């Protein structure tokens, strides 16, 4: 592994409070030095086998971390594989991704988790996983959290569906609290959403589609918060609830209150939920069908408010690839989900930074240090000396349009084909290896 | 093609009334008049030799027969592909079924489907003109056009009127019943206000959520909700011309509401006493199939105010016009409004 010297860039590392011109030396997969301009240039050329990247005009930041991706392997590699999904991640500036367990079969055992994380799967960025919170994600019996953590589980979730029973969710929170990892919840009361394919409201009425109410999301969030409080009071534990892909103002407010009350609740918002509303469905465009669904503009603005005021801990893509033939169906029959790894940074910079005045360093924090913290990735999400050499270099001023046809994902299901993006990834480096060049 | 086909929808398609300009509505109704006046032998030449597929995933005797007779009276060849026959391959996608029909020479597809929006998918993936014969809870555009034609034929002082944005000024249309599940209600609520009508939607919240007001967004208002049927009728009957459109009630849909069948009947059934007391002049319509004694009393359905049979008759003419339009068989360009 050759050294990499990154010169002339603007280093933005929120975890260490750096935002300014710095040069960076990566050696043996770690950050070897962070210096003021000029210091490292002296060593430049002295050694051979050194890659030098001129990052003039670029931002050099910790590699992005996504705590919520679907890589479809095992079982559905016609949609995506660990290899293609992580290639798409690298193209989007991500150096760490957390794979959800709703594969075929469901990732609910040590054997399956080890298989998934095995190097022979060909991941080009750091792959982590949250195995299922319950066996088969059936919501009945919790999996073996101790053993799964031993082989690398960074949290537990039945994503795609909720842990519905109070008793089971309580057991999951208690077990996860015992080993210091979060339970990540897909907050949807599926008893209220049967047959629903989009957000409830005037648009659903006009399109003649059954709508999911905001309460279907907020009720589960509120229930989970009650369980947290109860466990803190009665079990002497401090469980960590992570709420996935928050989409409603109502759930956001419940999370805000819970945090004020001192409970350990974190949450993520997906770029599509702060960018689009249910109007994007247009004429039944299944590329705008996901779960939770696109909501109305008040909910979209509440996501932005939550991101601005710190209620939201991180941006996560919920990258959910599907084959063309699956999306090319009647709206109600098409599967939920869109790809998102390659559009996340461009949308975050456009909507949050340019559109709402969020400092770039804060955008980076929401996409690196904070998600790394939620799943306790030691030495990632920062560029402090000795941390992993996970770096993204991007041009913050580049305005471009995303072309789905050029995606590195196997699937093309995105509502952002042709959409304007701000900030273009020029290089992604994972543990010192350049895994993507723009 | 690697990304979802966002192909163009062929001219002549009719997927939603929202896609029609008022001028197009006028042209369709004018063509209906012309076609109805034509001698049968002359009419049978218009689409002679043309191929129309009727793709029915849901059974519907009325709509299917209406389209089929319309097509045949224009001389077209039709083929019915329905889920009742074995002709829809189990598990085959709508796209592939559409492509098969296209490869077999279908020039136009009339689609009835249980999923809202299915006609968009078929139109975009086949590139053929598609006529929406009812999709899920979404729309039934040919029904709205035949309802409009029925109003123009039956409301006093309407016949011969030019169809434009003011044609239905002074007309109040009360649509009552299960509006949530009704594609007929959606199409009418979106079409009629654009011709100047005031549309009052009526029913309990479970069958008529407030979200229904969203139908009026692109029609500069024109839609109101009135939960009290007697008040709605009285308003309609006391100001200008009135239409009362009743919708079918499926009893199982009342089950989840705070309403039983008897209560529904007492509050929302159109019976003779109610009609005579509140809106004695009103034109009574029903898209069928109707349940006598539930949403509508038998004597009203058969009474002098009823336009229910006219609706069926006008359906044939309107569908002839839509098929001629879909197949580009001429006449539409020449219509002036
Ligand atoms: Zn989910």
XYZ file of N, CA and C in Angstrom, chain A residues 86-247:
486
model
N -21.164 -1.451 -2.878
C -20.083 -0.676 -2.256
C -19.351 0.174 -3.299
N -19.367 -0.265 -4.564
C -18.794 0.593 -5.612
C -19.610 1.875 -5.750
N -20.935 1.719 -5.675
C -21.802 2.906 -5.715
C -21.547 3.779 -4.490
N -21.326 3.131 -3.355
C -21.026 3.883 -2.133
C -19.757 4.711 -2.321
N -18.731 4.069 -2.854
C -17.469 4.783 -3.073
C -17.678 5.968 -4.005
N -18.483 5.778 -5.038
C -18.750 6.871 -5.973
C -19.470 8.027 -5.289
N -20.212 7.699 -4.245
C -20.927 8.739 -3.519
C -20.120 9.356 -2.397
N -18.878 8.897 -2.208
C -18.029 9.461 -1.169
C -18.072 8.693 0.138
N -18.773 7.568 0.148
C -18.890 6.779 1.380
C -17.728 5.801 1.506
N -17.203 5.698 2.731
C -16.149 4.728 2.994
C -16.592 3.658 3.988
N -17.746 3.865 4.615
C -18.311 2.854 5.518
C -19.809 2.791 5.284
N -20.309 1.568 5.150
C -21.756 1.402 5.022
C -22.204 0.284 5.952
N -23.438 0.432 6.424
C -24.012 -0.583 7.312
C -25.148 -1.267 6.571
N -24.964 -2.580 6.327
C -25.946 -3.325 5.548
C -27.107 -3.781 6.429
N -28.301 -3.581 5.896
C -29.511 -4.021 6.584
C -29.688 -5.536 6.395
N -30.456 -6.171 7.297
C -30.513 -7.643 7.283
C -31.593 -8.255 6.388
N -32.389 -7.428 5.691
C -33.499 -8.054 4.945
C -33.050 -8.617 3.600
N -32.089 -9.521 3.692
C -31.616 -10.256 2.523
C -32.383 -11.575 2.470
N -32.063 -12.396 1.481
C -32.671 -13.723 1.374
C -31.580 -14.777 1.464
N -31.418 -15.496 2.532
C -32.239 -15.408 3.756
C -31.883 -14.183 4.596
N -32.737 -13.929 5.579
C -32.511 -12.809 6.493
C -31.215 -13.047 7.281
N -30.435 -11.998 7.423
C -29.184 -12.091 8.181
C -29.491 -12.099 9.678
N -29.648 -13.302 10.217
C -30.006 -13.392 11.632
C -29.132 -14.373 12.409
N -28.001 -14.795 11.811
C -27.149 -15.749 12.523
C -25.676 -15.395 12.331
N -24.872 -15.946 13.195
C -23.429 -15.728 13.114
C -22.887 -16.170 11.757
N -23.347 -17.324 11.279
C -22.852 -17.836 9.996
C -23.172 -16.867 8.864
N -24.396 -16.392 8.840
C -24.802 -15.489 7.757
C -24.052 -14.163 7.856
N -23.891 -13.685 9.074
C -23.190 -12.415 9.249
C -21.724 -12.550 8.816
N -21.096 -13.644 9.211
C -19.692 -13.847 8.813
C -19.569 -13.964 7.302
N -20.507 -14.672 6.699
C -20.502 -14.818 5.241
C -20.598 -13.449 4.577
N -21.488 -12.639 5.087
C -21.707 -11.321 4.490
C -20.470 -10.432 4.610
N -19.831 -10.507 5.765
C -18.690 -9.616 6.000
C -17.376 -10.168 5.436
N -17.419 -11.362 4.893
C -16.199 -11.988 4.389
C -15.603 -11.170 3.236
N -14.288 -11.088 3.243
C -13.604 -10.266 2.245
C -13.891 -10.735 0.819
N -14.186 -12.021 0.664
C -14.410 -12.527 -0.693
C -15.700 -12.003 -1.316
N -16.537 -11.297 -0.548
C -17.729 -10.680 -1.155
C -17.325 -9.504 -2.039
N -16.139 -8.990 -1.810
C -15.632 -7.959 -2.714
C -16.030 -6.538 -2.383
N -16.304 -6.265 -1.138
C -16.644 -4.887 -0.769
C -15.431 -3.991 -0.982
N -15.634 -2.843 -1.612
C -14.501 -1.953 -1.826
C -14.458 -0.820 -0.809
N -15.504 -0.711 0.030
C -15.432 0.186 1.171
C -15.681 -0.665 2.404
N -15.554 -0.082 3.575
C -15.684 -0.859 4.800
C -17.145 -1.258 4.998
N -17.364 -2.540 5.090
C -18.731 -3.035 5.234
C -19.007 -3.431 6.677
N -20.077 -2.879 7.221
C -20.562 -3.266 8.544
C -21.985 -3.777 8.357
N -22.497 -4.386 9.384
C -23.853 -4.915 9.242
C -24.626 -4.821 10.540
N -25.921 -4.609 10.384
C -26.857 -4.790 11.495
C -27.641 -6.050 11.184
N -27.424 -7.091 11.936
C -28.250 -8.285 11.736
C -29.675 -8.041 12.235
N -30.516 -9.024 11.993
C -31.920 -8.901 12.369
C -32.082 -8.818 13.883
N -33.026 -7.998 14.285
C -33.332 -7.870 15.711
C -34.067 -9.108 16.209
N -34.812 -9.738 15.292
C -35.534 -10.969 15.672
C -35.292 -12.012 14.590
N -35.414 -13.263 14.947
C -35.180 -14.349 13.981
C -36.094 -14.192 12.777
N -35.468 -14.224 11.609
C -36.230 -14.098 10.372
C -36.903 -12.745 10.226
N -36.559 -11.800 11.092
C -37.258 -10.511 11.153
C -38.763 -10.713 11.267
N -39.122 -11.762 11.991
C -40.547 -12.070 12.131
C -41.161 -11.376 13.343
N -40.294 -10.739 14.145
C -40.822 -9.957 15.260
C -41.244 -10.763 16.468
N -40.807 -12.015 16.528
C -41.278 -12.880 17.620
C -40.212 -13.116 18.694
N -38.994 -13.436 18.248
C -37.972 -13.866 19.202
C -36.647 -13.199 18.846
N -35.996 -12.586 19.824
C -34.779 -11.841 19.484
C -33.616 -12.788 19.200
N -32.723 -12.317 18.351
C -31.567 -13.125 17.947
C -30.500 -13.077 19.047
N -29.377 -13.737 18.794
C -28.327 -13.827 19.811
C -27.395 -12.616 19.706
N -27.727 -11.564 20.437
C -27.005 -10.298 20.279
C -25.528 -10.414 20.671
N -25.261 -11.150 21.733
C -23.877 -11.320 22.187
C -22.993 -11.923 21.103
N -23.447 -13.048 20.607
C -22.661 -13.769 19.607
C -22.511 -12.961 18.324
N -23.593 -12.330 17.923
C -23.558 -11.539 16.686
C -22.619 -10.341 16.839
N -22.616 -9.750 18.020
C -21.706 -8.622 18.228
C -20.248 -9.092 18.160
N -20.018 -10.265 18.667
C -18.662 -10.813 18.672
C -18.097 -10.906 17.247
N -18.940 -11.200 16.279
C -18.440 -11.299 14.903
C -18.706 -10.033 14.092
N -19.130 -8.952 14.757
C -19.135 -7.674 14.059
C -20.429 -6.891 13.975
N -21.522 -7.391 14.549
C -22.775 -6.635 14.487
C -22.610 -5.268 15.149
N -23.071 -4.219 14.486
C -22.955 -2.871 15.073
C -24.302 -2.352 15.574
N -25.308 -3.197 15.530
C -26.639 -2.816 15.979
C -27.590 -3.877 15.474
N -28.874 -3.708 15.808
C -29.849 -4.717 15.403
C -31.098 -4.030 14.864
N -31.673 -4.636 13.836
C -32.862 -4.039 13.228
C -33.617 -5.084 12.435
N -34.911 -4.885 12.329
C -35.724 -5.697 11.414
C -36.126 -4.850 10.216
N -35.303 -3.889 9.860
C -35.680 -2.901 8.853
C -36.425 -3.509 7.677
N -37.362 -2.718 7.215
C -38.310 -3.197 6.218
C -39.634 -3.411 6.928
N -39.502 -3.794 8.176
C -40.682 -3.848 9.034
C -40.294 -3.496 10.467
N -41.297 -3.196 11.272
C -41.023 -2.806 12.654
C -40.977 -4.023 13.567
N -40.389 -3.835 14.742
C -40.621 -4.802 15.815
C -41.908 -4.319 16.481
N -42.964 -5.036 16.220
C -44.290 -4.519 16.542
C -44.719 -4.777 17.994
N -44.426 -5.986 18.465
C -44.889 -6.326 19.824
C -44.082 -5.569 20.879
N -44.763 -4.968 21.827
C -44.101 -4.226 22.906
C -43.091 -5.113 23.629
N -43.522 -6.323 23.935
C -42.701 -7.252 24.708
C -41.398 -7.557 23.974
N -41.483 -7.776 22.680
C -40.293 -8.130 21.901
C -39.369 -6.922 21.769
N -39.960 -5.756 21.526
C -39.145 -4.557 21.385
C -38.436 -4.245 22.703
N -39.137 -4.472 23.777
C -38.521 -4.240 25.081
C -37.329 -5.179 25.270
N -37.523 -6.424 24.932
C -36.437 -7.408 25.067
C -35.252 -7.027 24.184
N -35.544 -6.542 22.994
C -34.473 -6.146 22.073
C -33.681 -4.975 22.657
N -34.399 -3.978 23.181
C -33.721 -2.800 23.745
C -32.879 -3.184 24.956
N -33.401 -4.071 25.771
C -32.663 -4.506 26.965
C -31.410 -5.266 26.547
N -31.562 -6.198 25.626
C -30.410 -7.009 25.203
C -29.340 -6.148 24.543
N -29.774 -5.210 23.705
C -28.809 -4.349 23.021
C -28.132 -3.397 24.008
N -28.895 -2.929 24.987
C -28.316 -2.031 25.993
C -27.222 -2.743 26.778
N -27.431 -4.013 26.987
C -26.450 -4.788 27.728
C -25.097 -4.858 27.048
N -25.077 -4.737 25.741
C -23.808 -4.806 25.016
C -23.471 -3.476 24.338
N -24.242 -2.452 24.643
C -23.883 -1.106 24.197
C -24.082 -0.816 22.726
N -25.085 -1.424 22.104
C -25.371 -1.119 20.693
C -26.824 -0.675 20.547
N -27.125 0.014 19.458
C -28.500 0.481 19.282
C -29.436 -0.573 18.678
N -30.712 -0.398 18.974
C -31.747 -1.081 18.196
C -32.281 -0.035 17.227
N -32.229 -0.390 15.966
C -32.586 0.549 14.912
C -33.979 0.177 14.428
N -34.896 1.114 14.559
C -36.302 0.766 14.312
C -36.864 1.394 13.049
N -37.477 0.555 12.234
C -38.296 1.005 11.106
C -39.679 1.279 11.702
N -39.962 2.548 11.927
C -41.167 2.912 12.674
C -42.396 2.960 11.773
N -43.087 1.866 11.748
C -44.315 1.825 10.951
C -45.269 0.861 11.633
N -46.403 1.354 12.045
C -47.407 0.464 12.593
C -48.115 -0.188 11.420
N -47.650 -1.379 11.088
C -48.147 -2.039 9.870
C -49.619 -2.435 9.992
N -50.153 -2.356 11.208
C -51.586 -2.622 11.331
C -52.401 -1.479 10.732
N -51.739 -0.338 10.537
C -52.446 0.836 9.995
C -52.103 1.095 8.523
N -51.215 0.307 7.949
C -50.744 0.656 6.597
C -51.014 -0.427 5.557
N -51.816 -1.418 5.908
C -52.115 -2.480 4.946
C -52.715 -1.916 3.655
N -52.171 -2.321 2.522
C -52.715 -1.869 1.236
C -52.341 -0.449 0.866
N -51.539 0.209 1.703
C -51.188 1.600 1.428
C -49.904 1.670 0.610
N -49.837 2.606 -0.312
C -48.647 2.672 -1.152
C -48.024 4.055 -1.212
N -48.585 5.020 -0.502
C -47.980 6.358 -0.472
C -48.462 7.086 0.777
N -48.100 8.352 0.882
C -48.516 9.159 2.013
C -50.011 9.472 1.928
N -50.709 9.432 3.055
C -52.116 9.827 3.073
C -52.215 11.334 2.875
N -53.206 11.754 2.136
C -53.393 13.192 1.930
C -54.068 13.460 0.599
N -54.162 14.733 0.239
C -54.871 15.093 -0.991
C -54.277 14.460 -2.254
N -52.970 14.276 -2.284
C -52.368 13.691 -3.491
C -52.789 12.231 -3.628
N -52.751 11.508 -2.513
C -53.200 10.109 -2.539
C -54.671 10.044 -2.934
N -55.450 10.975 -2.417
C -56.873 10.961 -2.765
C -57.061 11.148 -4.262
N -56.343 12.111 -4.806
C -56.474 12.397 -6.240
C -56.024 11.205 -7.078
N -54.952 10.549 -6.653
C -54.429 9.416 -7.424
C -55.204 8.124 -7.150
N -56.109 8.170 -6.185
C -56.868 6.963 -5.882
C -56.030 5.882 -5.241
N -55.045 6.290 -4.453
C -54.173 5.324 -3.778
C -54.414 5.406 -2.277
N -54.341 4.274 -1.612
C -54.511 4.276 -0.164
C -53.277 4.851 0.500
N -53.489 5.692 1.490
C -52.366 6.427 2.068
C -51.987 5.986 3.472
N -50.680 6.053 3.748
C -50.188 5.798 5.096
C -50.294 7.109 5.874
N -50.877 7.040 7.045
C -51.004 8.241 7.860
C -49.684 8.531 8.572
N -49.526 9.762 9.016
C -48.327 10.099 9.788
C -48.343 9.370 11.137
N -49.542 9.071 11.617
C -49.644 8.378 12.911
C -49.060 6.964 12.836
N -49.126 6.354 11.672
C -48.567 5.000 11.563
C -47.081 5.029 11.897
N -46.412 6.135 11.611
C -45.002 6.275 11.979
C -44.855 6.745 13.432
N -45.560 7.810 13.781
C -45.325 8.433 15.090
C -45.745 7.528 16.251
N -46.762 6.708 16.026
C -47.215 5.835 17.119
C -46.134 4.860 17.549
N -45.379 4.335 16.598
C -44.312 3.391 16.949
C -43.165 4.142 17.640
N -42.843 5.324 17.142
C -41.779 6.117 17.777
C -42.162 6.426 19.222
N -43.403 6.827 19.406
C -43.858 7.155 20.761
C -43.853 5.924 21.658
N -44.262 4.802 21.108
C -44.241 3.548 21.882
C -42.809 3.190 22.288
N -41.887 3.302 21.343
C -40.496 2.954 21.639
C -39.902 3.881 22.701
N -40.280 5.144 22.652
C -39.787 6.098 23.654
C -40.331 5.743 25.040
N -41.586 5.331 25.067
C -42.155 4.885 26.361
C -41.371 3.689 26.895
N -40.996 2.789 26.012
C -40.226 1.612 26.446
C -38.854 2.023 26.985
N -38.214 2.986 26.319
C -36.906 3.465 26.794
C -37.011 3.983 28.216
N -38.022 4.800 28.432
C -38.201 5.410 29.748
C -38.449 4.325 30.791
N -39.274 3.387 30.414
C -39.608 2.298 31.330
C -38.376 1.460 31.671
N -37.560 1.188 30.673
C -36.353 0.373 30.917
C -35.359 1.146 31.783
N -35.224 2.439 31.502
C -34.304 3.233 32.344
C -34.758 3.219 33.795
N -36.078 3.279 33.987
C -36.593 3.340 35.365
C -36.520 2.003 36.082
N -36.760 0.932 35.371
C -36.912 -0.355 36.040
C -35.743 -1.320 35.882
N -34.934 -1.130 34.875
C -33.894 -2.126 34.624
C -32.489 -1.600 34.887
N -32.396 -0.310 35.203
C -31.067 0.248 35.446
C -30.173 0.223 34.221
N -30.791 0.179 33.049
C -30.022 0.177 31.798
C -30.328 1.450 31.043
N -29.455 1.780 30.100
C -29.703 2.962 29.283
C -29.719 2.526 27.818
N -30.865 2.070 27.349
C -30.931 1.580 25.973
C -30.819 2.705 24.951
N -30.360 2.321 23.769
C -30.186 3.274 22.678
C -31.146 2.907 21.546
N -32.103 3.785 21.341
C -33.037 3.606 20.220
C -32.573 4.485 19.071
N -32.421 3.879 17.911
C -32.138 4.671 16.719
C -33.350 4.586 15.800
N -33.939 5.731 15.497
C -35.123 5.741 14.636
C -34.676 5.942 13.195
N -35.016 4.971 12.371
C -34.603 5.036 10.971
C -35.502 5.982 10.179
N -34.947 6.474 9.123
C -35.666 7.276 8.118
C -36.925 7.973 8.625
N -36.738 8.918 9.514
C -37.881 9.702 10.017
C -38.449 10.507 8.850
N -39.784 10.536 8.768
C -40.382 11.233 7.627
C -41.496 12.189 8.009
